[in-house]
mmCIF file of C-alpha atoms and ligand atoms in Angstrom:
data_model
loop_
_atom_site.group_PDB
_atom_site.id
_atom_site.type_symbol
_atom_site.label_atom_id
_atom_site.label_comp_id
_atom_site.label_asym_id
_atom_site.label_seq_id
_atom_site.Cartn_x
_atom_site.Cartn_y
_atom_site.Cartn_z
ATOM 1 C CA UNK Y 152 -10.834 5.121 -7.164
ATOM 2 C CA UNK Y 153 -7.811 3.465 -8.793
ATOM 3 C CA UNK Y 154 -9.904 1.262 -10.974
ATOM 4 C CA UNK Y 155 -9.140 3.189 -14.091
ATOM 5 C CA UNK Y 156 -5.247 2.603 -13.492
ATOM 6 C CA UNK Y 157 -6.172 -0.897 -12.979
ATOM 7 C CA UNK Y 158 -8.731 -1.891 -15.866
ATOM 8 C CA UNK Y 159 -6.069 0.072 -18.264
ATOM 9 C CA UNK Y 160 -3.112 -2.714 -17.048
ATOM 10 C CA UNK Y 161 -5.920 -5.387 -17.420
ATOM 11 C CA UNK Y 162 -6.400 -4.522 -21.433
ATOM 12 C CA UNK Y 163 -2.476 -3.969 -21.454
ATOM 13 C CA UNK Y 164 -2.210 -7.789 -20.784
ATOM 14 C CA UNK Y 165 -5.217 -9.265 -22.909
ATOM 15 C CA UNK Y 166 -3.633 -7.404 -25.855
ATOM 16 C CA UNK Y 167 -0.353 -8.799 -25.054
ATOM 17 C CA UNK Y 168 -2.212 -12.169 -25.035
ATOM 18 C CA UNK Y 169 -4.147 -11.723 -28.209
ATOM 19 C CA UNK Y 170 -0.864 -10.929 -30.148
ATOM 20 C CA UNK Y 171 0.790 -13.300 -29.006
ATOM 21 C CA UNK Y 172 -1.760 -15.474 -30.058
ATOM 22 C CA UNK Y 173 -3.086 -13.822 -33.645
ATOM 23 C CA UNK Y 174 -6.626 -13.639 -32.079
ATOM 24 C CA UNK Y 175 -8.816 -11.524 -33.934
ATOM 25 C CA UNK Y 176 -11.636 -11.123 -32.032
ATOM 26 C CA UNK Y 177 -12.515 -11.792 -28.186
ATOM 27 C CA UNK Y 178 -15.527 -12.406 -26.913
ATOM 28 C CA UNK Y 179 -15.448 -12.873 -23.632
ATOM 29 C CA UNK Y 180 -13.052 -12.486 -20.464
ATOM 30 C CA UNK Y 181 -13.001 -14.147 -17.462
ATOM 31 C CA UNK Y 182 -11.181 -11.974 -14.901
ATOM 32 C CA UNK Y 183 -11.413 -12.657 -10.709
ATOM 33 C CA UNK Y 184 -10.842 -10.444 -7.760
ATOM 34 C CA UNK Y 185 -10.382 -11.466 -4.383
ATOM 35 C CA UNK Y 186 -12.917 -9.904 -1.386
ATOM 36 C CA UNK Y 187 -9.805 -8.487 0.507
ATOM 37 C CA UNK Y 188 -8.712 -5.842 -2.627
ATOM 38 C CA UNK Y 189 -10.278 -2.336 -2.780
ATOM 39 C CA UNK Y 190 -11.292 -2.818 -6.589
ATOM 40 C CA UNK Y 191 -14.826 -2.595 -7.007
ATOM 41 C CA UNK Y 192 -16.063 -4.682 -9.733
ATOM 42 C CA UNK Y 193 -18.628 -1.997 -11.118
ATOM 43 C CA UNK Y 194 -16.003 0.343 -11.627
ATOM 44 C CA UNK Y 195 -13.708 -1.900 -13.437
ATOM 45 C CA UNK Y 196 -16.607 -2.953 -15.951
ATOM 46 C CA UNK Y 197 -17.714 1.120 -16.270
ATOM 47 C CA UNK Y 198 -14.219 1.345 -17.363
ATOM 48 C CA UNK Y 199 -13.503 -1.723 -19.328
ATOM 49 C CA UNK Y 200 -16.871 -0.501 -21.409
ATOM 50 C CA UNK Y 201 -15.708 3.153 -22.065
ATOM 51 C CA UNK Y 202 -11.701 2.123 -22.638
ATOM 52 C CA UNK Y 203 -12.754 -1.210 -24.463
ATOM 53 C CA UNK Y 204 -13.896 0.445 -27.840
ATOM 54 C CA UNK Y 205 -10.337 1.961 -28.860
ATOM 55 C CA UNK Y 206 -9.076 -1.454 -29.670
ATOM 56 C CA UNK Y 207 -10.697 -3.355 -32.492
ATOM 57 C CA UNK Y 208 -10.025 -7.159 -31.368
ATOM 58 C CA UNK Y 209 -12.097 -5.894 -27.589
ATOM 59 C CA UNK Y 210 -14.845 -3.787 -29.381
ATOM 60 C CA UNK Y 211 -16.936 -6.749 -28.729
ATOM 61 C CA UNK Y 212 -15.760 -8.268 -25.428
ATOM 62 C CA UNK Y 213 -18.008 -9.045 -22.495
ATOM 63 C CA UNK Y 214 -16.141 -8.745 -19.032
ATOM 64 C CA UNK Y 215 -17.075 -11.237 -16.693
ATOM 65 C CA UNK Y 216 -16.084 -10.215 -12.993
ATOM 66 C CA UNK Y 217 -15.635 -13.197 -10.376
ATOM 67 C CA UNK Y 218 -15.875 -12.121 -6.984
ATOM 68 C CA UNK Y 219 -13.094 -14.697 -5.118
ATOM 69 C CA UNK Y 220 -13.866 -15.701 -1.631
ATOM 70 C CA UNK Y 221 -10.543 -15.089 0.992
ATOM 71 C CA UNK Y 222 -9.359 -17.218 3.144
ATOM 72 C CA UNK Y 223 -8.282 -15.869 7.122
ATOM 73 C CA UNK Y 224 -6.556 -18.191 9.236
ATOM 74 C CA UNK Y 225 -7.328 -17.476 12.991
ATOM 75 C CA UNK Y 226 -4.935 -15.742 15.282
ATOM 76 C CA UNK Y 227 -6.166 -17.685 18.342
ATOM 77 C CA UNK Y 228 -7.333 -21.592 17.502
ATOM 78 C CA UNK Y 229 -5.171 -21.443 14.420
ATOM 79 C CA UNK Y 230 -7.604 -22.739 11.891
ATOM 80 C CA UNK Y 231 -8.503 -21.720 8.227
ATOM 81 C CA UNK Y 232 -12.408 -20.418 6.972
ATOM 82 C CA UNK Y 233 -14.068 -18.963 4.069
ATOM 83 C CA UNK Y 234 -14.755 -15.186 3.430
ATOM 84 C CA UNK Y 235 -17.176 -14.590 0.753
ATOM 85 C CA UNK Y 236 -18.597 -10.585 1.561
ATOM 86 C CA UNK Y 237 -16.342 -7.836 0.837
ATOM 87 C CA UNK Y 238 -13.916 -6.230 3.592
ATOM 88 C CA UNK Y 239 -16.082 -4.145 5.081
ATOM 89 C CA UNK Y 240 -17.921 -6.977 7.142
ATOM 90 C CA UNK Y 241 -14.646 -7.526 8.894
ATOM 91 C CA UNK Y 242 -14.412 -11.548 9.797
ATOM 92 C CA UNK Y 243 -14.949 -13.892 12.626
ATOM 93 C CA UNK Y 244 -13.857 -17.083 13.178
ATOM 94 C CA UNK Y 245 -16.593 -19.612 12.605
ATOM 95 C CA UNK Y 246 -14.749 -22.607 14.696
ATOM 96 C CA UNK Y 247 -14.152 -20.596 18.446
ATOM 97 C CA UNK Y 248 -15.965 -16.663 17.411
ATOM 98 C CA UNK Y 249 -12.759 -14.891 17.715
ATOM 99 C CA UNK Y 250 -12.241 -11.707 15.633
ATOM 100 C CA UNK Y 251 -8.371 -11.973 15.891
ATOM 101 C CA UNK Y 252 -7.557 -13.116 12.077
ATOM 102 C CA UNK Y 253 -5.499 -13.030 9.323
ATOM 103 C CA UNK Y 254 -5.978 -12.549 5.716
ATOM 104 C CA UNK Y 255 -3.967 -15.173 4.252
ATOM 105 C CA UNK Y 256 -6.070 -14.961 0.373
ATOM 106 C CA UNK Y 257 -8.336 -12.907 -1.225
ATOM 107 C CA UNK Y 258 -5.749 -10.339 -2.439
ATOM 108 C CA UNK Y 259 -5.342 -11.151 -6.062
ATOM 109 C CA UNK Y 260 -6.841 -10.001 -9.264
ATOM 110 C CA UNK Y 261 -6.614 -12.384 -12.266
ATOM 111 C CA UNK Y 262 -7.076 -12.435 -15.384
ATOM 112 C CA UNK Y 263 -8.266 -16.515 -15.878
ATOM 113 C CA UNK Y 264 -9.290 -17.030 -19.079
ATOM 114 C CA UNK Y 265 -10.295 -15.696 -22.539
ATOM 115 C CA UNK Y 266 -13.215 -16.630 -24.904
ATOM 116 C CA UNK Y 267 -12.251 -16.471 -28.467
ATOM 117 C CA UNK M 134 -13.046 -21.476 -27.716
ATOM 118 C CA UNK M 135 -11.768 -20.599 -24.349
ATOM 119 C CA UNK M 136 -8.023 -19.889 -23.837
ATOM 120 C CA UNK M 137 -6.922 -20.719 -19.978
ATOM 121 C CA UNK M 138 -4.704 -17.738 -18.925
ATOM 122 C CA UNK M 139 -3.569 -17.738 -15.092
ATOM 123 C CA UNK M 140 -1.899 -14.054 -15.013
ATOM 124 C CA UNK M 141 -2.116 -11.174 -12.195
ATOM 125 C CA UNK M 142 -3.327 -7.997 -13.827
ATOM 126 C CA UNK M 143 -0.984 -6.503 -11.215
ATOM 127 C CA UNK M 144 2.205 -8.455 -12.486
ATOM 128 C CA UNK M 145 4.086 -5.534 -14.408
ATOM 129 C CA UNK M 146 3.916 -3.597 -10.429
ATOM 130 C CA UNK M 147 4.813 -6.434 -8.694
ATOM 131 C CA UNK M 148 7.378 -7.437 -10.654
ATOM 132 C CA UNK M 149 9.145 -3.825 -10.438
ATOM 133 C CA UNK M 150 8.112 -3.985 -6.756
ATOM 134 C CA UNK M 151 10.529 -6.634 -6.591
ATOM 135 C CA UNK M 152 13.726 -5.257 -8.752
ATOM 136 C CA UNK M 153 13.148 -2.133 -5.715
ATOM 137 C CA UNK M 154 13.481 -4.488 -2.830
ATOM 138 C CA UNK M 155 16.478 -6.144 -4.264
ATOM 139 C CA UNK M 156 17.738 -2.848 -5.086
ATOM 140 C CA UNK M 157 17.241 -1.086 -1.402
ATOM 141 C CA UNK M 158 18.472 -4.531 0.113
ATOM 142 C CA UNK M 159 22.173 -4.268 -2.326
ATOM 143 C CA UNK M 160 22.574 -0.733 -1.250
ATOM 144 C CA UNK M 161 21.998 -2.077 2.284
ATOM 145 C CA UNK M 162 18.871 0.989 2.400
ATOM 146 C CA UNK M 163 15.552 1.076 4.776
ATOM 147 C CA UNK M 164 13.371 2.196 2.353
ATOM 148 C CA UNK M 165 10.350 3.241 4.650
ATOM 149 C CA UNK M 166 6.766 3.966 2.743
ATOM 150 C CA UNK M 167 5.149 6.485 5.366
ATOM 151 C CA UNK M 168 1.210 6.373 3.940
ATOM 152 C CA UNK M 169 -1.692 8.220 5.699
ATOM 153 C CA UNK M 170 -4.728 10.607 4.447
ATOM 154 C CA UNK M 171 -3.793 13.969 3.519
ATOM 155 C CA UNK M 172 -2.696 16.137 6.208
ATOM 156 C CA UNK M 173 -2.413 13.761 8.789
ATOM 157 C CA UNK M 174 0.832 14.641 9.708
ATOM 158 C CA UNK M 175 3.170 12.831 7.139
ATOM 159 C CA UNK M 176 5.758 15.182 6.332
ATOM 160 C CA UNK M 177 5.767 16.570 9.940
ATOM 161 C CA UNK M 178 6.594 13.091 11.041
ATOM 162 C CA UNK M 179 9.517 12.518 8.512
ATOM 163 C CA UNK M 180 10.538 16.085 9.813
ATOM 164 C CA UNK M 181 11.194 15.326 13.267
ATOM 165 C CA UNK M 182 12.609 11.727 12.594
ATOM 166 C CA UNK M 183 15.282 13.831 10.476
ATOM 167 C CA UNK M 184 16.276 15.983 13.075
ATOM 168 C CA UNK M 185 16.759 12.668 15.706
ATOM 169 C CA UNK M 186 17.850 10.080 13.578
ATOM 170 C CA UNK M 187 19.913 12.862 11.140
ATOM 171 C CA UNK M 188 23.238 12.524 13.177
ATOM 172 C CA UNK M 189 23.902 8.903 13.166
ATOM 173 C CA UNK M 190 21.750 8.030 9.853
ATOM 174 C CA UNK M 191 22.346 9.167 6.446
ATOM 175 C CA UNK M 192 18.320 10.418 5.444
ATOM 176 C CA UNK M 193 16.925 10.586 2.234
ATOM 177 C CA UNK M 194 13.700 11.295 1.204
ATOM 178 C CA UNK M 195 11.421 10.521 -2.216
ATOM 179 C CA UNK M 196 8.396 12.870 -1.730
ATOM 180 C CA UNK M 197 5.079 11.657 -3.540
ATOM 181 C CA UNK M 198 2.309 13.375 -2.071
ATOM 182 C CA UNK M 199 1.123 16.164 -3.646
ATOM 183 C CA UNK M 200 2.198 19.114 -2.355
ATOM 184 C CA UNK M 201 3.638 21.124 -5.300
ATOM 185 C CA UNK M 202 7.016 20.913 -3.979
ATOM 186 C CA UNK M 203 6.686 22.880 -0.536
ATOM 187 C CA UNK M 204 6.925 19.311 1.369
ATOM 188 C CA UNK M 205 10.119 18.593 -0.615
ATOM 189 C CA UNK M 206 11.757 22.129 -0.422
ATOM 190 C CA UNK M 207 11.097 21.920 3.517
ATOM 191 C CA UNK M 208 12.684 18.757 3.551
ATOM 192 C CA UNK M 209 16.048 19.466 1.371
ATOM 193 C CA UNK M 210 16.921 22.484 3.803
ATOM 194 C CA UNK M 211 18.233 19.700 5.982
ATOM 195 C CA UNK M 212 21.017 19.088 3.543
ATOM 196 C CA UNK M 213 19.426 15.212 2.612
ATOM 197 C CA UNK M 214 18.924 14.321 -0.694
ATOM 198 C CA UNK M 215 15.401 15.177 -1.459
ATOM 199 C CA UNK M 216 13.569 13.462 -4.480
ATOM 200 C CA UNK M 217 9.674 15.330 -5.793
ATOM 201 C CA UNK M 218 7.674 12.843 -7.739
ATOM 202 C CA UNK M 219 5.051 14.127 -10.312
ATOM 203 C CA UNK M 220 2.133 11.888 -9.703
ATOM 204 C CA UNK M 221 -0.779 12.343 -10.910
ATOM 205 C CA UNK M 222 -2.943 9.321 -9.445
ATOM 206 C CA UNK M 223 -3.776 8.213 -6.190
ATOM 207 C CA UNK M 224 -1.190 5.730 -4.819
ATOM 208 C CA UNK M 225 2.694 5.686 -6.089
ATOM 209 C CA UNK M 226 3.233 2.490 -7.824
ATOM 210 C CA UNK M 227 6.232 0.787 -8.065
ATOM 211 C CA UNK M 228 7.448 2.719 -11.814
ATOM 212 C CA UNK M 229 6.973 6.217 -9.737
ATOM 213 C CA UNK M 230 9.136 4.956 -7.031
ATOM 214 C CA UNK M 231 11.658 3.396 -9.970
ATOM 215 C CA UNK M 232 11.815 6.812 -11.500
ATOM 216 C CA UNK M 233 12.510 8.595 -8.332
ATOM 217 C CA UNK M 234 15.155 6.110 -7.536
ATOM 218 C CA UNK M 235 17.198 7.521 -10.297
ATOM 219 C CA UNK M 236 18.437 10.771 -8.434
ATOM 220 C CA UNK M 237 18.595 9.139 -5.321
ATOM 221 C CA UNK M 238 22.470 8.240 -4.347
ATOM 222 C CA UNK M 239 21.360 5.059 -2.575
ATOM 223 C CA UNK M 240 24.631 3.834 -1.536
ATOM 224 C CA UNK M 241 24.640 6.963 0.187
ATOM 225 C CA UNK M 242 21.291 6.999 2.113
ATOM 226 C CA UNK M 243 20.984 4.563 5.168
ATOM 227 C CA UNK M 244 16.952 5.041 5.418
ATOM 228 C CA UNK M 245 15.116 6.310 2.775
ATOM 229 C CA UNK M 246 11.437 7.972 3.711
ATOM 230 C CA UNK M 247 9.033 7.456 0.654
ATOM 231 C CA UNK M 248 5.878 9.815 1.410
ATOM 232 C CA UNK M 249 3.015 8.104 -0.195
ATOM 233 C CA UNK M 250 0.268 10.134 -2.015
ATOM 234 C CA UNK M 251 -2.327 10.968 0.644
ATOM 235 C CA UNK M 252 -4.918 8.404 0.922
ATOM 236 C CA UNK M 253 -5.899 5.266 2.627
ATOM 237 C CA UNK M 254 -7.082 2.729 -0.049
ATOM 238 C CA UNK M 255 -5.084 3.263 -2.845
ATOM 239 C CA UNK M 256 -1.359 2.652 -1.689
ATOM 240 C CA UNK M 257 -2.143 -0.841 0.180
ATOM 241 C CA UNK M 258 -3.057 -2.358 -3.338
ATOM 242 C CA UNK M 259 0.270 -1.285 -5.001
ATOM 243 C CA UNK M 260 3.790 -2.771 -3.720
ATOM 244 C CA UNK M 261 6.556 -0.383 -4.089
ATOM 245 C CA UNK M 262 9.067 -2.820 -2.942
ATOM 246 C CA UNK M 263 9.877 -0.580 0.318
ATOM 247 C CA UNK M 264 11.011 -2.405 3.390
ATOM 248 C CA UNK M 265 8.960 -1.473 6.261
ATOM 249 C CA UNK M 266 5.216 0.072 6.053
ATOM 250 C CA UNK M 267 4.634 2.520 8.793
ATOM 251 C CA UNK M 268 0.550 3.798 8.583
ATOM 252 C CA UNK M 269 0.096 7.316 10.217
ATOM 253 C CA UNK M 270 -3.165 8.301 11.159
ATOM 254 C CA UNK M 271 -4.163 11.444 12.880
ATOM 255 C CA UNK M 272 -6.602 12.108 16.134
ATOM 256 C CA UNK M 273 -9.086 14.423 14.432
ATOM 257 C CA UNK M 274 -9.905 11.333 12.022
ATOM 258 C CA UNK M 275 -11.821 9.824 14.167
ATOM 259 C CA UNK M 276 -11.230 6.235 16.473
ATOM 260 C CA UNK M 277 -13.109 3.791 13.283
ATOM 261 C CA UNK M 278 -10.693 4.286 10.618
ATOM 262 C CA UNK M 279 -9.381 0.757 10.875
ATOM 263 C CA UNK M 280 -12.170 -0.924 11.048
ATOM 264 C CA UNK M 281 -13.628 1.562 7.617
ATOM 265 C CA UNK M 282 -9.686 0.814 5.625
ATOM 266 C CA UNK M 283 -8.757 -2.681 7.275
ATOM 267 C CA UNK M 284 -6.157 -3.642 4.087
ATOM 268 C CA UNK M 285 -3.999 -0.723 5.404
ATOM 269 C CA UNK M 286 -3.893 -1.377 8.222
ATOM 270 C CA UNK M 287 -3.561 -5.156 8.218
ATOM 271 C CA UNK M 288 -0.374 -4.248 6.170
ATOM 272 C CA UNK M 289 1.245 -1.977 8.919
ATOM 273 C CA UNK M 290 4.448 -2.882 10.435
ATOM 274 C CA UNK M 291 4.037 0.015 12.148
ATOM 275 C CA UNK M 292 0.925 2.455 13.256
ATOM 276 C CA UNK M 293 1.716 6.015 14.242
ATOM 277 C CA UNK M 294 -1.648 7.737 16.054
ATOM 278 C CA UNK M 295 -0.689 11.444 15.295
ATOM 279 C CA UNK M 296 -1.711 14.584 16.668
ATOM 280 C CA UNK M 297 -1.964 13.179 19.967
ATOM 281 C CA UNK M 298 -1.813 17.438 21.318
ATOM 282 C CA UNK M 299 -5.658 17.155 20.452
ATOM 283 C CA UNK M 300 -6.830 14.146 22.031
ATOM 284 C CA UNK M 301 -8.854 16.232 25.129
ATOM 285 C CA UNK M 302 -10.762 17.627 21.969
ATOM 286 C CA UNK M 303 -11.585 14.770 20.785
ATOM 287 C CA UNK M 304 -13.649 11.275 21.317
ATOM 288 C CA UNK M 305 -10.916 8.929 20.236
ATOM 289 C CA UNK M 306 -10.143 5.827 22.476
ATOM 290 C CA UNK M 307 -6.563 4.761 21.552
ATOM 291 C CA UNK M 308 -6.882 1.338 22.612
ATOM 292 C CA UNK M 309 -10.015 0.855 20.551
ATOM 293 C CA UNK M 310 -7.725 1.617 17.498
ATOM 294 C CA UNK M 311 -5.060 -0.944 19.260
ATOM 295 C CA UNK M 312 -7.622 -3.330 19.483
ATOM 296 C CA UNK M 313 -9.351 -2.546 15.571
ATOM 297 C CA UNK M 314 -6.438 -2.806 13.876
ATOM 298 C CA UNK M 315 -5.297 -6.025 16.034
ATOM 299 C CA UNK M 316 -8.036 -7.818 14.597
ATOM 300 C CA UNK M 317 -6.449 -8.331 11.064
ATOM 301 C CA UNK M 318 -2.496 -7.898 12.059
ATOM 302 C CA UNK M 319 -1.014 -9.744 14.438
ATOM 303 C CA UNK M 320 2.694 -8.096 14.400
ATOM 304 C CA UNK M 321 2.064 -4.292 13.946
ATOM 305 C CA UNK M 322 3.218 -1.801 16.433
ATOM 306 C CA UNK M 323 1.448 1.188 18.008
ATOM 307 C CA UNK M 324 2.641 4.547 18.432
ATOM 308 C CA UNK M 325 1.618 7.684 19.450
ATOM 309 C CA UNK M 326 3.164 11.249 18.512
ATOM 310 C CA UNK M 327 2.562 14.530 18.497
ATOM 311 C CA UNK M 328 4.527 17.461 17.231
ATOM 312 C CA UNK M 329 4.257 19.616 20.692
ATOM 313 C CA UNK M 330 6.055 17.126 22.776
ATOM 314 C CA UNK M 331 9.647 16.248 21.260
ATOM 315 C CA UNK M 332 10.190 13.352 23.557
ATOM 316 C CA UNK M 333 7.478 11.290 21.522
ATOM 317 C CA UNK M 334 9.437 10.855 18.558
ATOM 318 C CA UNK M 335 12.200 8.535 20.527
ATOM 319 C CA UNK M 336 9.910 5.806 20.435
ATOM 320 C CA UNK M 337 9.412 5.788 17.011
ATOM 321 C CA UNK M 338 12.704 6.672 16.515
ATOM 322 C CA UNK M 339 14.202 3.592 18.279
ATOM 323 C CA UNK M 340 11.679 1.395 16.545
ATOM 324 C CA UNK M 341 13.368 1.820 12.973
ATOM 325 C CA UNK M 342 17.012 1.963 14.509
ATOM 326 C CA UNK M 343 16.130 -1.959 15.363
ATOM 327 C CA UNK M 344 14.138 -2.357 12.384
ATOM 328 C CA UNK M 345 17.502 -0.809 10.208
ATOM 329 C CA UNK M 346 19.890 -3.510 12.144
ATOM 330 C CA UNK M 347 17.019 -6.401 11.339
ATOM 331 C CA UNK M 348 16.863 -5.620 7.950
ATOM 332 C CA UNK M 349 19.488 -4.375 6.429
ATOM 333 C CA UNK M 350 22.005 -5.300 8.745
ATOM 334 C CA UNK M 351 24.706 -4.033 11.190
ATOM 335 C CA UNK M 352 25.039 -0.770 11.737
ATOM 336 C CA UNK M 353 25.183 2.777 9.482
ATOM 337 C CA UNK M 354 28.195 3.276 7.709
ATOM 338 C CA UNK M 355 28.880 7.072 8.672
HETATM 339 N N1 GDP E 118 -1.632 19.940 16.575
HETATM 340 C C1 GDP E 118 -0.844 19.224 15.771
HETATM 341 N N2 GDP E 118 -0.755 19.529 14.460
HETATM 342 C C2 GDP E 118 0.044 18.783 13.670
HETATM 343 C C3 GDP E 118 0.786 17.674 14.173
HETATM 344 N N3 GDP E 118 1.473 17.110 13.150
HETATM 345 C C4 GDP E 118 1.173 17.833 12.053
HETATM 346 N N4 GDP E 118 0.314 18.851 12.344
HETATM 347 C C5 GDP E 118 -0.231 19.853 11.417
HETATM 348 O O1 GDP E 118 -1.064 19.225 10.449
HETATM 349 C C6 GDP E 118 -0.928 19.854 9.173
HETATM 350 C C7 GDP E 118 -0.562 18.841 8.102
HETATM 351 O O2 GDP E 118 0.699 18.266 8.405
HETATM 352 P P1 GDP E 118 1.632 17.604 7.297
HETATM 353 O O3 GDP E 118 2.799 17.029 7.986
HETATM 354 O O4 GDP E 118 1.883 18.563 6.188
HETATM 355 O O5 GDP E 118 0.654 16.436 6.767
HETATM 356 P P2 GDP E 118 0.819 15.480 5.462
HETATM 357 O O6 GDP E 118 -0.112 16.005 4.422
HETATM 358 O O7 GDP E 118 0.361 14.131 5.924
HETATM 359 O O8 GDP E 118 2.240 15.500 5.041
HETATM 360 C C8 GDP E 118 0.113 20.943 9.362
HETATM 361 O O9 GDP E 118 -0.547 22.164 9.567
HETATM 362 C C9 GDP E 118 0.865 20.508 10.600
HETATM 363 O O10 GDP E 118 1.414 21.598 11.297
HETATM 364 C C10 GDP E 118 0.665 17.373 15.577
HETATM 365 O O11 GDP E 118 1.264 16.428 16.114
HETATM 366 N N5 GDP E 118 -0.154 18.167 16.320
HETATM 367 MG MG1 MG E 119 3.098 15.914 3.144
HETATM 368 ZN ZN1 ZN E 120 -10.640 -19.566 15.760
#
């Protein structure tokens, strides 16, 4: 839904970056986006494909989309574990089966590297 | 080549997130975001908490769902400063809220409502630097909305089951919700309000009266 707003801020910043830097040309991007966000990676490379070709150093670009696992601590034993679906499959503990967590990562979306 | 870049795409709202906070917390301001899908009772809610909370708080109100500006009209003809936003997307962001912020006389407003743009995914991705998150969510919605939008509601410091009038017309187990939305927040709280029965605003009422002495300190200056 708000991937447009958010694939628009995501060429804001690798044009800040390739400025900065004289590039001329980038070929690839590495971005990642945690499980616990709402961005759908499909929409943000529909986007990044239509948006990309009104800026000549991105006319080129490949987007490649990361999906990072989360991390929930437990509410009742206390321990960390690994999240790798999306939100929808809400989490269990693996260590004592509760369903009581806590999303402690998994929220971000980065922008990691760029390949020139 | 490859260039190593470790930046948030979300940075610029974040950042402005923050200068808010600081902001609200200087002028010693509960800034409240009040999010919820459309028509589930947002403005209605601000409404009442006006006319309990009006005589010993100073109210203001930034109004960012869309509504042309029939919420916001309602709203001013309790004498509060009122604030429209034009947004045309489907969360505020922190720059709307900025913008707003302008014509608000914050060092006269004690808690400050900020309506959200109606919707359930969108807002919980974008800080706008408020204070305290209060998720409404309405009886004819249904009892599995937490477990279908879990990022707002594992926000929530507080959860406001609305429409509560309807419930004999309805399948909806409140402590099913309690117990959804429980799964992925350990310190929200649970309300429940309807418009018919004036007594169940107190509640909610007393909730930010403690949450306004925790967080911004002391009591109103009147
Ligand atoms: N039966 C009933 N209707 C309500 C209640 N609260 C709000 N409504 C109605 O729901 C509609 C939408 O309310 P509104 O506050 O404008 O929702 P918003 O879009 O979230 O701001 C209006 O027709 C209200 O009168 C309630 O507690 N009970
Ligand atoms: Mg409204
Ligand atoms: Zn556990």
């Amino acid at each position: 839904m708000h991937e447009l707003s958010v694939t628009q801020s995501l060429i804001d910043l690798i044009l800040e970056e390739v400025e900065q830097r004289s590039i001329k040309s980038v070929k690839k991007v590495g971005i990642s986006v945690g499980v616990f966000t709402t961005f759908e990676p499909y929409a943000i490379n529909f986007y990044f494909e239509t948006l990309k070709t009104e800026y000549p150093p991105l006319t080129d670009t490949v987007l490649e989309i990361e999906l990072k696992p989360g991390v929930c601590r437990c509410q009742e034993c206390g321990k960390d574990f690994e999240v790798k679906e999306t939100v929808s499959n809400l989490p269990q503990c693996p260590h004592c089966g509760s369903i009581f967590v806590e999303i402690k990562e998994g929220r971000e979306f980065l922008i990691n590297y760029l390949e020139v | 080549m490859q260039i190593k870049i470790h930046r948030s795409v979300l940075e610029k709202n974040e950042n402005q997130a923050e200068i808010n906070r600081e902001l609200f917390k200087k002028h010693r301001t509960l800034a409240v975001n009040v999010m919820g899908s459309p028509g589930c009772g947002k403005t209605t809610l601000i409404e009442s908490l006006i006319k309990t909370l009006g005589e010993k708080y100073r109210i203001g109100v930034i109004e960012g769902d869309y509504a042309g500006t029939v919420d916001a009209e309602k709203l001013a003809a309790y004498g509060i400063p009122v604030v429209q936003l034009d947004v045309s997307s489907c969360h505020l962001n922190a720059d709307f809220v900025a913008t707003g912020l302008r014509d608000m006389p914050l060092d006269r407003v004690d808690i400050l409502f900020i309506e959200n743009v109606g919707n359930l995914i969108c807002p919980a991705e974008f800080d706008i630097g408020d204070l305290l998150k209060m998720v409404l969510y309405s009886v004819p919605e249904g009892d599995d909305k937490p477990l279908k939008y879990p990022l707002m509601f594992s926000l929530a410091d507080a959860v406001v089951v609305t429409k509560t009038d309807l419930l004999p017309h309805f399948q909806f187990d409140i402590s099913k919700v309690k117990e959804s939305i429980a799964r992925l927040n350990s310190k929200f709280q649970l309300f429940k309000f309807s418009s018919k029965d004036s007594e169940s605003i107190r509640p909610i009422a007393g909730f930010l009266e403690k949450e306004f002495r925790r967080l911004v300190g002391g009591s109103p200056e009147l």
